[in-house]
Every structure is written in C-alpha cells, then in structure tokens.
Amino acid sequence: MSKDDENKGYSGVQTKVDWPSATLENLHPADAADHLEQLPVEERVEVLKGYSIDEAAETISEMERYDRVELMTHLPPEASADILEVMSPDDAADILIELSDDVRTNILRYIEAEDAETIADLLKFDPETAGGVMNTEILVLDQSLTADQAISLIRSEVEHSEIPYYAYVVDERRHLMGVISLREIILSRPGRVLKDFLKDQNLIYVTYEVDKEVVARLISRYNLLALPVVDHEQRILGVVTVDDVIDIIHDEASADMQSMVGAGSDETVDSPWTYSFRKRIPWLTMNLLNSAIAAWVVHLFEGTISEMAILAALMPIVANQAGNTGHQALAVMIRQLALERFDRRKVFMAVVREVKIGIATGTIIALVTFAAVMWLTRNLGLAAVMSAALCADMILGAVSGASIPLILRSLGRDPAQASSIFLTTLTDSAGFFFFLGLAGLFLI
Amino acid sequence: MSKDDENKGYSGVQTKVDWPSATLENLHPADAADHLEQLPVEERVEVLKGYSIDEAAETISEMERYDRVELMTHLPPEASADILEVMSPDDAADILIELSDDVRTNILRYIEAEDAETIADLLKFDPETAGGVMNTEILVLDQSLTADQAISLIRSEVEHSEIPYYAYVVDERRHLMGVISLREIILSRPGRVLKDFLKDQNLIYVTYEVDKEVVARLISRYNLLALPVVDHEQRILGVVTVDDVIDIIHDEASADMQSMVGAGSDETVDSPWTYSFRKRIPWLTMNLLNSAIAAWVVHLFEGTISEMAILAALMPIVANQAGNTGHQALAVMIRQLALERFDRRKVFMAVVREVKIGIATGTIIALVTFAAVMWLTRNLGLAAVMSAALCADMILGAVSGASIPLILRSLGRDPAQASSIFLTTLTDSAGFFFFLGLAGLFLI
C-alpha cells in the first residue's frame, strides 16, 4: 500500500492488490485522465492496473465526475481503498461522496481505521460549503515557536509530499492567530518568535459552513492564494486554495448559463443523457405551461387574426425582439450577481441603466421596423401599431431581464434558475397583447 | 515619489504632487476601490489625494475599468505618472492601454525615462495574449548558481515588495531551463547547483502570442501557480499567475453568456449605457432580420391561418418549446468548448447525446401537448398535427443547439457569439413551417 506498505494497522482487512511501480513517466495525470475517459469502463480498469498507486490516485483525481464514479464502482473495493488512502483525506472524501451508499460503505471497510475516521469526519461537511472543499493537509505552527524552531519542524515534515507556501499560526488551543509565509520565516532572524510576525495582520478567514461560491469570491477579490477555514471557536480546520477556486468559479459561471435555460447546472457533455433528460424535462414542462399563457393571449384575439392574418406573421417578430433585448439585460445582471455583493443603490442604478438601453434600442428598432413595414405593406396603421408594440415590449423586456434575477434572489432562489423561461413568458404574452390589442383597436 | 523620491533621473519633468503617508490602515484596497466607485469623479480625485501613493496605486488597480479610466483622465498627469511608477510595469501598462491616446501620451511624458521604456515595450503586446497579461517582476537565477548563492541573491532582493514563490532558472543567454520553488532551494544542501534541480522536469511554458484563454486553461488544467512566458528563442519574458487567471476565467464564462445573446462580452453593470447600446444594437438588428425570416414563413400560410385562427395561438408554443430545448443544448456545448479542447470523436458523441435527449424530451412533451389539445379542443387532427410538429421541432432544436457552436468555431468565430439568435431563427422558422404546413395539408 505505497508508503504505508509496512503498516499493518488496517481495520482487519488486508489488501490483495499488487500495484506496479511508476509507469506514466512523461504523461501528466490530467492527460492520462483524458485518455482513460475515452475508453469503455472495463478497459479503464485494465489500464489502471498498469499504473502505480500514486499515478492511479492522481489520474482519478483529474477525471470527470461521471467517468470517475463509473470507474470506482467497477474497481474491486480493496483497490479503490488503496487509491483513496494515498490521496489527501479531503480529496478522498470528495470522491467518496459522489458514490452510491453501497459502494462507499464497501470501500470504507477496506480503509485503515484512522484514515477512515478522518474521511468520515470530512463527509459530514456539506460539499457546497467551505468545509466541503477545504484541504486539511496544512502546516500548523504554535505561535510560541521561534523562526529556527519552525524551520526544523518544517524540514522534518518535508517528505510529506505537498508542503504549502503558508503556515497557520495558532495558540495552545489551536485558535487561528495568523498566517505566515514560509518565505517570511526562512528569511527572518532565527530567534524571532512567530507571534511577532502577526502584528497588524488583517486576517481573512471563514467558518466551515460558508457557501463555496462566497469563498471563491473572497479569494478572487482579495487575491489570496489560500483562505483559512475555522470552526465556530475559530480553531483552524483547513484551507481552501486558489486552484480549487478556479474550478468553483468556472463551474459557477457555466452553471448560471445552463440553469438560466433550465438545464442542470452540473451537466457536461460527459453526463449520461438520461441524467440530462431528468434535469431538463421539469423545466421544459414549465416552459410549456408558460408558453400556454402566451397562446391564451393570442387565443383572445383570434377574431382579429381571422380578419387580418398578416398579424399572425408579424407578431413573432415583436415577441422575439423583446425576448432578445431582455436576455441581454438578463445575462449582464446574472453576471453581476455572481460576481459580488450588490448594494441597494447599485441595484437601482443597474435597472435604470437597462431601461435606458431598452428605450434607446427600442426606439431605433421600432423606427427601422416602421420603415420596413411601410415599404412592404404600404399600410401606415399597421406600421404604427407594429412599431409601438415593438418599442413597448422591448422596454418591458429590458425591465424584466434586469428585474427577474433580482426577484429570484430576493425569494431566496438562484438568480439564474429558469430566468430565461420566466422572461420569455412575459415578453411573449405582453408582445402579443400589445400588438394584437392595438391592432384590434385601430386596424379592424 | 515614494521610494524613488531621491532619484532625480526623470525625463526632464518634475512632479509637483505631495503624497501623504499611509492613511487607509484597515481598509483593504479592494474595499477602498468599491467606495471610490460610488462617488462622482470629482470627489474621487479629492479622496485619492488623501491616500499615500502606494495606497492610491493599489486602490486604482482594484477599480472597475470604466471608473478607473474616468478617474485617470481627471487626475493631473503628473499624479497619474507618480501612481503608475509605483506599480509593476505590467500593471501600469494594463491601465495605460485603457486610456485614450492623448491622455496616455501626456502621462508617459511624466514617467521616468527607463520606466517609460519598459512600459512602452509592454504596450506592444496584444492585451488578449500571454504577453499582454504576464507579470514581468520575476526572479530569474542563473543555472550555474549554488543554492546558497541563490539564497543570498534572493535576500538582497527581498526589499523589492513581492518576491514570488518560484524562481526561473536560465542559462547565460537567458533561455528558460526550468522552474524551481524557493522552498526547494532553501531546504536543499547549500552547495547544490541549481542546474541539478532541473533533472527530469516537465517544463510547461508558452510563447508571448498565445491567447490568454489558452493560458488560463493550461494553468487550470495542470494546477499551476504560475506559467512562464517566453519569446521565440525561449528566453524568459515573464509569468502569468493564478490570480490573473481567475479574472480571465470569470470574464470568459460571463463573456460566453453575454455574447450568446448578442450583448458585449465585456459589458458590466458599470459600463456606460451608451457603450452597451452600441454593442447590442447590431445584434438586435440582426435578430430583426432573422425573425423576419420566421415571419415570412408564417406569411406563406396566411390563407391557412385565416381559415383556422387557433393555429396562430398554438404556433408560438411550438417555436418556444423547441427554442428552449435548443438553448439547453447550446449552453452545455458552449461550456464544453470554453473548458478545453474537444476531439472529433467527443464532438460526435456530444451531438448524439443531445439528439437522444431531444428525442426523449420531444416525445414526452408531444404526448402531454397531445392530451392537452385534445382535452381543450376535442380536435384529434389538430392535436396530432401540433404534437408531431412540436416533437420534430424540438429534435431540430437539440441538433441545432449542439451544432451551432461547433459550426461557428469551425468558421473561426467565437462559438458563443450570437448563437442564441441563429438558434431561434431556425427553431422559429422550422416550427412555424412544420406546424402550419401539416395543418394546411391535413386540417383545412
């Protein structure tokens, strides 16, 4: 079992897996993961048997979620246990939490008791929070140590793979007192006590239940390499590092784009199509109900349409144009809400800004449309009604696109979730109503 | 002029600005920037005069682009020059490139000749490339140095603010030979030559003209803290660091969401509304032309609609539902294209996957619609025509949503740009054609 091979302290179970020594050589684990993902799962298991255990662990860490779950489910549980034991406990917990309860319990039986306990503790954190994404392999130093004592302590830990660039300074009860870079320690006067490094330090940290997107925003906003995570008594639990944050930020932005149109926020091209089907069908059904509202508005004006069928041809233009205007406002607004906090005054200014853009674009497009309809139909009334409805609906689209994410958020919902569906219902229904209503009043 | 105050080597011009000493104390520059952005520009200038020059520089670095440009344009050029001189040359170049040519030239006149030359060199790099985003303040060590020689060199440089965590090892002609962490140097045997650290190192670097989004993907994929940037003879120029990448990744994902609907990819709620107006109006005009195509399809069937006006009420449902289905495929596909490279086989599988989802959701929604139309109208023919058109258009939507980003990319365009507009044109036109065409054949 890699470096713990001599240890026989497992929870009663012995591994039977023979892991070869290093074989990947010049292939980066991220590239090896790509290669594995292309293979059927049975072949994946075979290829993995040719890897050393460390290579297997690194490669699995880099795989896409669905491919990884499939692979871990097909591996013998003792092999999975071996692989998870060489990972950091938080990475192991991240993978275990994806698996089905049966598979997870089965694998945990083969993991050394002490490791299994650490992992089980980590599994208690919500994966969407700081506790769920933090790394627990950190360097913790007592504030009473001197710089040279700290250095010898660090040297003795150095064989443990990843020594970070920061150390976390604590008091005798593990309360976080400050952060110090290894460089600072190493370049300082040997006898200086760590406590003295911390004067006037602006310490930024979060408790474990803070949302991971908030963590990502803090790290991004304050250009941190790592953010400490503490419990409610301010005892250090771990850190979230900047490379975790890259994934969170990327996922968050993609999630917004996808949930805006009612796709699953965690869908990728690698998700099984049945998973995507289950995620999307509720929103498509909701969209059906919503577009039925727009259809009902048109239904009210069927008499008008029978008399003047060209209205049916022109009405989608009104709805479509207002929908596009609204989506532009929507996208900018969702981005802002994802980016950072948003005070009341700024919210108001942002809505006003979209209204101005809506009025300006609405006026221009209405004028172009007026000219086009006049040229094609020589019908002044129709051109006037069309351009008035278009302008009004585009302004409504701008207001709605700017407001819907704010309303969703104030209701405690994800500002992006299905926002496109709500927007389209509004711009379609109102567009048909404005256009057919005005036509009924002035043209028939 | 901060630390260079004693230097009198400016390009003939003396500064007249008196900068106070530190005042911000406990306010982080990112927060000070937020505060400043809320003020009218004249007040911003006043507040800034109360900051020390280093605080002013840090705060300006954290401001949003438009607010920053406005502020720098209102500051006396000698004050702007003072502020830019205390920044790293690449940060100064990033800000200068945003300014109008007049303002920039005016400020450059007040910058010390040597600094001005470094900055002017950086201004030559395209801001969308590795050269445009790289940091040039890096630690470069000759490969023939020993570890202890390297350490004394580092110590002597330590007063220069930001010492990074990595050093770049070069030969006598500044060719990049490898990367070494300060920790490795400091914890090693003193006499060890740097060259010996580099054995078997898998060096990842880019040339300066590589697109910054590619740089971001490399850093994210291989979990790097920094990526070296070299010229065509592999001489080190600078590095792109992980905190720059966070901004690039965030901007890229937001850009996709916005450009999908034809908003400017760099718009924020802080952009002047006139800027957004100019970015959006061309796409809204294009959307008008596209929705005119759908209107023309309906126009072909005006006779059918006059006879059966309920068709006009139901046809938006078909178009809307297919549009939603297509947008779900679009969002997942754009995300994947932003995420990483995409081989031919995976592209094909991704399109097939969306077709499967389209067939499954199309069938379910068609069945629900069939039942609803039967219940409401008791018209078997209408229910059959409606559900057939709906299912066909939803499958077309899935195929189009998956294909449009691929087609745009193979044409050398941004896969997201206006993709929503193209998609809607297709699903609207085809939906109206299927529905009204079938109705004309079977119902009239």
Short mmCIF file of C-alpha atoms in Angstrom, two decimals, chain A residues 42-386:
data_model
loop_
_atom_site.label_atom_id
_atom_site.label_comp_id
_atom_site.label_asym_id
_atom_site.label_seq_id
_atom_site.Cartn_x
_atom_site.Cartn_y
_atom_site.Cartn_z
CA GLU A 42 -13.77 -2.42 -18.44
CA GLU A 43 -10.72 -1.27 -20.39
CA ARG A 44 -10.28 1.62 -17.96
CA VAL A 45 -9.94 -0.86 -15.11
CA GLU A 46 -7.36 -2.83 -17.09
CA VAL A 47 -5.28 0.25 -17.96
CA LEU A 48 -5.39 1.43 -14.36
CA LYS A 49 -3.95 -1.88 -13.16
CA GLY A 50 -0.79 -0.99 -15.09
CA TYR A 51 -0.37 2.28 -13.17
CA SER A 52 1.44 2.71 -9.87
CA ILE A 53 -0.89 3.52 -6.99
CA ASP A 54 0.18 7.16 -6.85
CA GLU A 55 -0.36 7.53 -10.57
CA ALA A 56 -3.76 5.88 -10.28
CA ALA A 57 -4.73 8.29 -7.49
CA GLU A 58 -3.57 11.38 -9.39
CA THR A 59 -5.23 10.29 -12.60
CA ILE A 60 -8.54 9.54 -10.90
CA SER A 61 -8.46 12.96 -9.20
CA GLU A 62 -8.30 14.56 -12.65
CA MET A 63 -11.17 12.59 -14.20
CA GLU A 64 -14.65 13.94 -14.88
CA ARG A 65 -17.16 13.12 -12.20
CA TYR A 66 -19.29 10.62 -14.13
CA ASP A 67 -16.35 8.73 -15.57
CA ARG A 68 -14.79 8.58 -12.14
CA VAL A 69 -17.90 7.26 -10.42
CA GLU A 70 -18.28 4.60 -13.10
CA LEU A 71 -14.65 3.58 -12.72
CA MET A 72 -14.67 3.47 -8.90
CA THR A 73 -17.84 1.40 -8.99
CA HIS A 74 -16.19 -1.16 -11.28
CA LEU A 75 -12.90 -1.41 -9.36
CA PRO A 76 -12.55 -4.03 -6.62
CA PRO A 77 -13.28 -2.18 -3.33
CA GLU A 78 -9.85 -3.04 -1.92
CA ALA A 79 -8.20 -1.39 -4.93
CA SER A 80 -10.41 1.70 -4.53
CA ALA A 81 -9.47 1.80 -0.85
CA ASP A 82 -5.75 1.63 -1.68
CA ILE A 83 -6.12 4.52 -4.12
CA LEU A 84 -8.14 6.69 -1.72
CA GLU A 85 -5.64 6.12 1.10
CA VAL A 86 -2.79 7.73 -0.85
CA MET A 87 -4.92 10.79 -1.61
CA SER A 88 -5.31 13.62 0.88
CA PRO A 89 -8.33 12.87 3.10
CA ASP A 90 -10.35 15.73 1.62
CA ASP A 91 -9.80 14.52 -1.95
CA ALA A 92 -10.78 11.03 -0.86
CA ALA A 93 -13.92 12.41 0.79
CA ASP A 94 -14.77 14.39 -2.37
CA ILE A 95 -14.70 11.19 -4.41
CA LEU A 96 -16.48 9.01 -1.85
CA ILE A 97 -19.37 11.45 -1.57
CA GLU A 98 -20.09 11.01 -5.29
CA LEU A 99 -20.51 7.24 -4.98
CA SER A 100 -23.66 5.34 -4.10
CA ASP A 101 -24.09 4.48 -0.41
CA ASP A 102 -23.42 0.76 -1.02
CA VAL A 103 -20.19 1.30 -2.92
CA ARG A 104 -18.99 3.89 -0.40
CA THR A 105 -19.64 1.70 2.64
CA ASN A 106 -17.95 -1.21 0.94
CA ILE A 107 -14.82 0.82 0.15
CA LEU A 108 -14.65 2.40 3.62
CA ARG A 109 -14.44 -1.11 5.14
CA TYR A 110 -11.07 -1.56 3.42
CA ILE A 111 -9.60 1.76 4.52
CA GLU A 112 -7.31 1.90 7.53
CA ALA A 113 -9.33 2.79 10.67
CA GLU A 114 -7.64 6.11 11.41
CA ASP A 115 -7.88 7.35 7.80
CA ALA A 116 -11.47 6.13 7.58
CA GLU A 117 -12.36 8.19 10.64
CA THR A 118 -10.77 11.37 9.24
CA ILE A 119 -12.58 10.81 5.96
CA ALA A 120 -15.89 10.14 7.71
CA ASP A 121 -15.50 13.43 9.62
CA LEU A 122 -14.98 15.25 6.32
CA LEU A 123 -18.00 13.57 4.75
CA LYS A 124 -20.14 15.41 7.31
CA PHE A 125 -19.42 18.78 5.69
CA ASP A 126 -21.86 19.95 3.03
CA PRO A 127 -19.92 19.72 -0.30
CA GLU A 128 -21.27 23.16 -1.28
CA THR A 129 -19.54 24.85 1.69
CA ALA A 130 -16.04 25.88 2.72
CA GLY A 131 -15.84 22.74 4.86
CA GLY A 132 -16.72 20.60 1.87
CA VAL A 133 -13.98 21.98 -0.40
CA MET A 134 -11.19 22.70 2.08
CA ASN A 135 -7.82 20.91 2.16
CA THR A 136 -6.93 19.55 5.56
CA GLU A 137 -3.23 18.86 4.99
CA ILE A 138 -1.94 22.18 6.26
CA LEU A 139 1.08 23.26 8.19
CA VAL A 140 0.06 24.46 11.66
CA LEU A 141 2.68 26.12 13.89
CA ASP A 142 2.41 27.21 17.50
CA GLN A 143 2.81 30.96 17.96
CA SER A 144 5.43 30.47 20.69
CA LEU A 145 7.91 28.83 18.29
CA THR A 146 10.91 30.78 17.03
CA ALA A 147 11.72 31.02 13.33
CA ASP A 148 14.53 28.45 13.53
CA GLN A 149 12.40 26.01 15.56
CA ALA A 150 9.73 26.41 12.91
CA ILE A 151 12.23 25.69 10.13
CA SER A 152 13.43 22.44 11.68
CA LEU A 153 9.84 21.41 12.18
CA ILE A 154 9.11 22.16 8.52
CA ARG A 155 12.20 20.26 7.36
CA SER A 156 11.10 17.18 9.28
CA GLU A 157 7.70 17.34 7.56
CA VAL A 158 9.14 17.89 4.12
CA GLU A 159 8.95 14.29 2.97
CA HIS A 160 5.17 14.59 3.30
CA SER A 161 4.55 15.42 -0.32
CA GLU A 162 2.96 18.86 -0.62
CA ILE A 163 4.30 21.45 1.80
CA PRO A 164 2.28 24.59 1.22
CA TYR A 165 3.65 28.10 0.93
CA TYR A 166 1.89 29.31 4.04
CA ALA A 167 1.83 28.14 7.63
CA TYR A 168 -1.06 28.79 10.02
CA VAL A 169 -0.06 30.10 13.41
CA VAL A 170 -2.20 29.02 16.36
CA ASP A 171 -2.28 29.38 20.12
CA GLU A 172 -2.11 26.42 22.52
CA ARG A 173 -5.79 25.64 21.86
CA ARG A 174 -5.42 25.65 18.07
CA HIS A 175 -7.18 29.00 17.67
CA LEU A 176 -6.07 30.65 14.43
CA MET A 177 -3.89 33.65 15.29
CA GLY A 178 -2.44 34.48 11.88
CA VAL A 179 -0.93 33.37 8.60
CA ILE A 180 2.72 33.47 7.75
CA SER A 181 4.54 32.67 4.52
CA LEU A 182 7.39 30.18 4.61
CA ARG A 183 9.50 32.82 2.93
CA GLU A 184 8.98 35.22 5.80
CA ILE A 185 10.03 32.59 8.33
CA ILE A 186 13.05 31.49 6.38
CA LEU A 187 14.34 34.97 5.63
CA SER A 188 13.86 36.27 9.18
CA ARG A 189 16.19 36.47 12.17
CA PRO A 190 16.37 32.88 13.59
CA GLY A 191 15.32 33.75 17.14
CA ARG A 192 12.23 35.75 16.24
CA VAL A 193 9.06 34.34 17.76
CA LEU A 194 6.24 33.61 15.30
CA LYS A 195 3.78 35.66 17.34
CA ASP A 196 5.78 38.78 16.48
CA PHE A 197 5.21 38.28 12.76
CA LEU A 198 1.47 38.65 13.20
CA LYS A 199 1.26 42.26 14.40
CA ASP A 200 -1.21 44.41 12.45
CA GLN A 201 -2.12 41.50 10.25
CA ASN A 202 -5.51 41.77 8.55
CA LEU A 203 -6.63 38.17 8.88
CA ILE A 204 -9.30 36.96 6.44
CA TYR A 205 -10.96 33.60 7.18
CA VAL A 206 -14.35 31.87 7.01
CA THR A 207 -16.26 29.38 9.13
CA TYR A 208 -16.84 25.96 7.62
CA GLU A 209 -20.48 26.45 6.64
CA VAL A 210 -19.87 29.48 4.37
CA ASP A 211 -21.03 28.84 0.78
CA LYS A 212 -18.17 27.81 -1.52
CA GLU A 213 -19.11 30.49 -4.03
CA VAL A 214 -18.64 33.12 -1.33
CA VAL A 215 -15.24 31.59 -0.59
CA ALA A 216 -14.35 31.79 -4.27
CA ARG A 217 -15.36 35.45 -4.38
CA LEU A 218 -13.26 36.31 -1.30
CA ILE A 219 -10.17 34.60 -2.71
CA SER A 220 -10.67 36.28 -6.06
CA ARG A 221 -11.47 39.70 -4.58
CA TYR A 222 -8.53 39.82 -2.19
CA ASN A 223 -6.08 37.94 -4.47
CA LEU A 224 -5.39 35.25 -1.86
CA LEU A 225 -3.50 32.03 -2.52
CA ALA A 226 -5.39 30.27 0.28
CA LEU A 227 -8.22 31.10 2.71
CA PRO A 228 -8.28 29.51 6.19
CA VAL A 229 -11.43 27.69 7.30
CA VAL A 230 -12.24 27.62 11.04
CA ASP A 231 -14.89 26.23 13.36
CA HIS A 232 -17.13 28.42 15.50
CA GLU A 233 -14.44 28.76 18.14
CA GLN A 234 -12.01 29.97 15.50
CA ARG A 235 -9.95 26.79 15.58
CA ILE A 236 -8.28 26.08 12.23
CA LEU A 237 -9.81 23.19 10.25
CA GLY A 238 -8.19 23.59 6.83
CA VAL A 239 -7.76 25.94 3.89
CA VAL A 240 -9.39 26.48 0.53
CA THR A 241 -6.67 27.06 -2.09
CA VAL A 242 -6.73 29.13 -5.24
CA ASP A 243 -6.70 26.12 -7.58
CA ASP A 244 -9.91 24.81 -6.01
CA VAL A 245 -11.37 28.24 -6.57
CA ILE A 246 -10.65 28.17 -10.30
CA ASP A 247 -12.88 25.13 -10.63
CA ILE A 248 -15.58 26.71 -8.46
CA ILE A 249 -15.59 29.93 -10.48
CA HIS A 250 -15.65 28.09 -13.76
CA ASP A 251 -18.43 25.78 -12.61
CA GLU A 252 -20.43 28.66 -11.20
CA ALA A 253 -20.35 30.69 -14.40
CA SER A 254 -21.23 27.65 -16.54
CA ALA A 255 -23.91 26.72 -14.04
CA ASP A 256 -25.51 30.14 -14.46
CA MET A 257 -25.60 29.86 -18.24
CA GLN A 258 -27.13 26.39 -18.04
CA SER A 259 -29.63 26.95 -15.26
CA MET A 260 -30.82 30.15 -16.98
CA VAL A 261 -32.38 27.96 -19.69
CA GLY A 262 -33.38 25.12 -17.35
CA ALA A 263 -30.54 22.69 -17.99
CA GLY A 264 -28.89 21.03 -14.96
CA SER A 265 -26.25 23.35 -13.53
CA ASP A 266 -23.78 20.45 -13.27
CA GLU A 267 -24.43 18.92 -16.68
CA THR A 268 -21.48 18.40 -19.02
CA VAL A 269 -21.16 16.66 -22.37
CA ASP A 270 -19.96 13.68 -20.34
CA SER A 271 -23.11 13.38 -18.22
CA PRO A 272 -25.26 10.38 -19.18
CA TRP A 273 -28.09 11.58 -21.42
CA THR A 274 -30.67 10.16 -19.01
CA TYR A 275 -29.31 12.43 -16.27
CA SER A 276 -29.71 15.48 -18.51
CA PHE A 277 -33.17 14.29 -19.52
CA ARG A 278 -34.29 14.13 -15.87
CA LYS A 279 -32.84 17.59 -15.17
CA ARG A 280 -34.36 19.28 -18.20
CA ILE A 281 -37.81 17.77 -18.53
CA PRO A 282 -39.33 19.61 -15.50
CA TRP A 283 -38.26 22.96 -16.94
CA LEU A 284 -39.45 22.09 -20.41
CA THR A 285 -42.81 21.21 -18.88
CA MET A 286 -42.84 24.50 -17.05
CA ASN A 287 -41.93 26.25 -20.29
CA LEU A 288 -44.90 24.51 -21.92
CA LEU A 289 -47.24 25.90 -19.27
CA ASN A 290 -45.69 29.33 -19.63
CA SER A 291 -45.97 29.40 -23.39
CA ALA A 292 -49.57 28.28 -23.00
CA ILE A 293 -50.17 31.66 -21.30
CA ALA A 294 -48.87 33.44 -24.40
CA ALA A 295 -51.02 31.15 -26.56
CA TRP A 296 -54.05 32.04 -24.48
CA VAL A 297 -53.39 35.76 -25.10
CA VAL A 298 -53.34 35.11 -28.86
CA HIS A 299 -56.48 32.99 -28.50
CA LEU A 300 -58.31 36.06 -27.12
CA PHE A 301 -57.62 37.82 -30.41
CA GLU A 302 -58.47 35.02 -32.82
CA GLY A 303 -61.28 37.15 -34.28
CA THR A 304 -58.83 39.93 -35.10
CA ILE A 305 -56.40 37.44 -36.66
CA SER A 306 -59.10 35.82 -38.83
CA GLU A 307 -59.78 39.23 -40.33
CA MET A 308 -56.13 40.16 -40.79
CA ALA A 309 -53.86 37.13 -41.00
CA ILE A 310 -50.73 39.21 -41.54
CA LEU A 311 -50.87 39.96 -37.79
CA ALA A 312 -50.01 36.32 -37.15
CA ALA A 313 -46.95 36.71 -39.34
CA LEU A 314 -45.73 39.87 -37.64
CA MET A 315 -46.46 39.02 -34.01
CA PRO A 316 -43.48 36.63 -33.58
CA ILE A 317 -41.15 39.49 -34.54
CA VAL A 318 -42.42 41.59 -31.64
CA ALA A 319 -42.04 38.75 -29.13
CA ASN A 320 -38.67 37.60 -30.44
CA GLN A 321 -37.14 41.06 -30.46
CA ALA A 322 -38.28 41.85 -26.91
CA GLY A 323 -37.05 38.44 -25.78
CA ASN A 324 -33.60 39.13 -27.19
CA THR A 325 -33.47 42.56 -25.53
CA GLY A 326 -34.49 41.02 -22.23
CA HIS A 327 -31.90 38.25 -22.49
CA GLN A 328 -29.14 40.80 -22.96
CA ALA A 329 -30.16 42.53 -19.72
CA LEU A 330 -30.56 39.15 -18.03
CA ALA A 331 -27.05 37.97 -18.91
CA VAL A 332 -25.37 41.15 -17.66
CA MET A 333 -27.39 41.09 -14.44
CA ILE A 334 -26.77 37.41 -13.65
CA ARG A 335 -23.09 38.01 -14.19
CA GLN A 336 -23.09 40.86 -11.70
CA LEU A 337 -24.97 38.86 -9.09
CA ALA A 338 -22.45 36.03 -9.49
CA LEU A 339 -19.55 38.43 -9.22
CA GLU A 340 -20.07 40.07 -5.87
CA ARG A 341 -22.33 41.72 -3.42
CA PHE A 342 -24.62 44.34 -4.77
CA ASP A 343 -25.89 47.19 -2.63
CA ARG A 344 -29.35 48.67 -2.94
CA ARG A 345 -28.19 51.80 -4.70
CA LYS A 346 -26.19 49.88 -7.26
CA VAL A 347 -29.13 47.57 -7.95
CA PHE A 348 -31.33 50.55 -8.70
CA MET A 349 -28.71 52.11 -10.96
CA ALA A 350 -28.28 48.84 -12.86
CA VAL A 351 -32.02 48.57 -13.54
CA VAL A 352 -32.16 52.21 -14.63
CA ARG A 353 -29.21 51.56 -16.92
CA GLU A 354 -31.02 48.68 -18.64
CA VAL A 355 -34.17 50.78 -19.02
CA LYS A 356 -32.16 53.48 -20.80
CA ILE A 357 -30.65 50.89 -23.14
CA GLY A 358 -34.12 49.41 -23.70
CA ILE A 359 -35.59 52.79 -24.62
CA ALA A 360 -32.72 53.58 -26.99
CA THR A 361 -32.65 50.20 -28.75
CA GLY A 362 -36.46 50.01 -28.71
CA THR A 363 -36.72 53.37 -30.47
CA ILE A 364 -34.17 52.52 -33.14
CA ILE A 365 -35.59 49.08 -33.88
CA ALA A 366 -39.13 50.49 -33.90
CA LEU A 367 -38.11 53.11 -36.48
CA VAL A 368 -36.43 50.51 -38.69
CA THR A 369 -39.48 48.28 -38.40
CA PHE A 370 -41.85 51.15 -39.18
CA ALA A 371 -39.93 51.87 -42.38
CA ALA A 372 -39.78 48.19 -43.36
CA VAL A 373 -43.48 47.52 -42.75
CA MET A 374 -44.46 50.72 -44.61
CA TRP A 375 -42.28 49.73 -47.56
CA LEU A 376 -43.65 46.16 -47.68
CA THR A 377 -47.35 46.77 -46.93
CA ARG A 378 -47.96 50.49 -47.61
CA ASN A 379 -50.18 50.30 -44.51
CA LEU A 380 -49.49 53.26 -42.21
CA GLY A 381 -51.76 51.97 -39.42
CA LEU A 382 -50.10 48.57 -39.40
CA ALA A 383 -46.62 50.08 -39.39
CA ALA A 384 -47.56 52.38 -36.50
CA VAL A 385 -49.17 49.63 -34.41
CA MET A 386 -46.26 47.25 -35.05
#
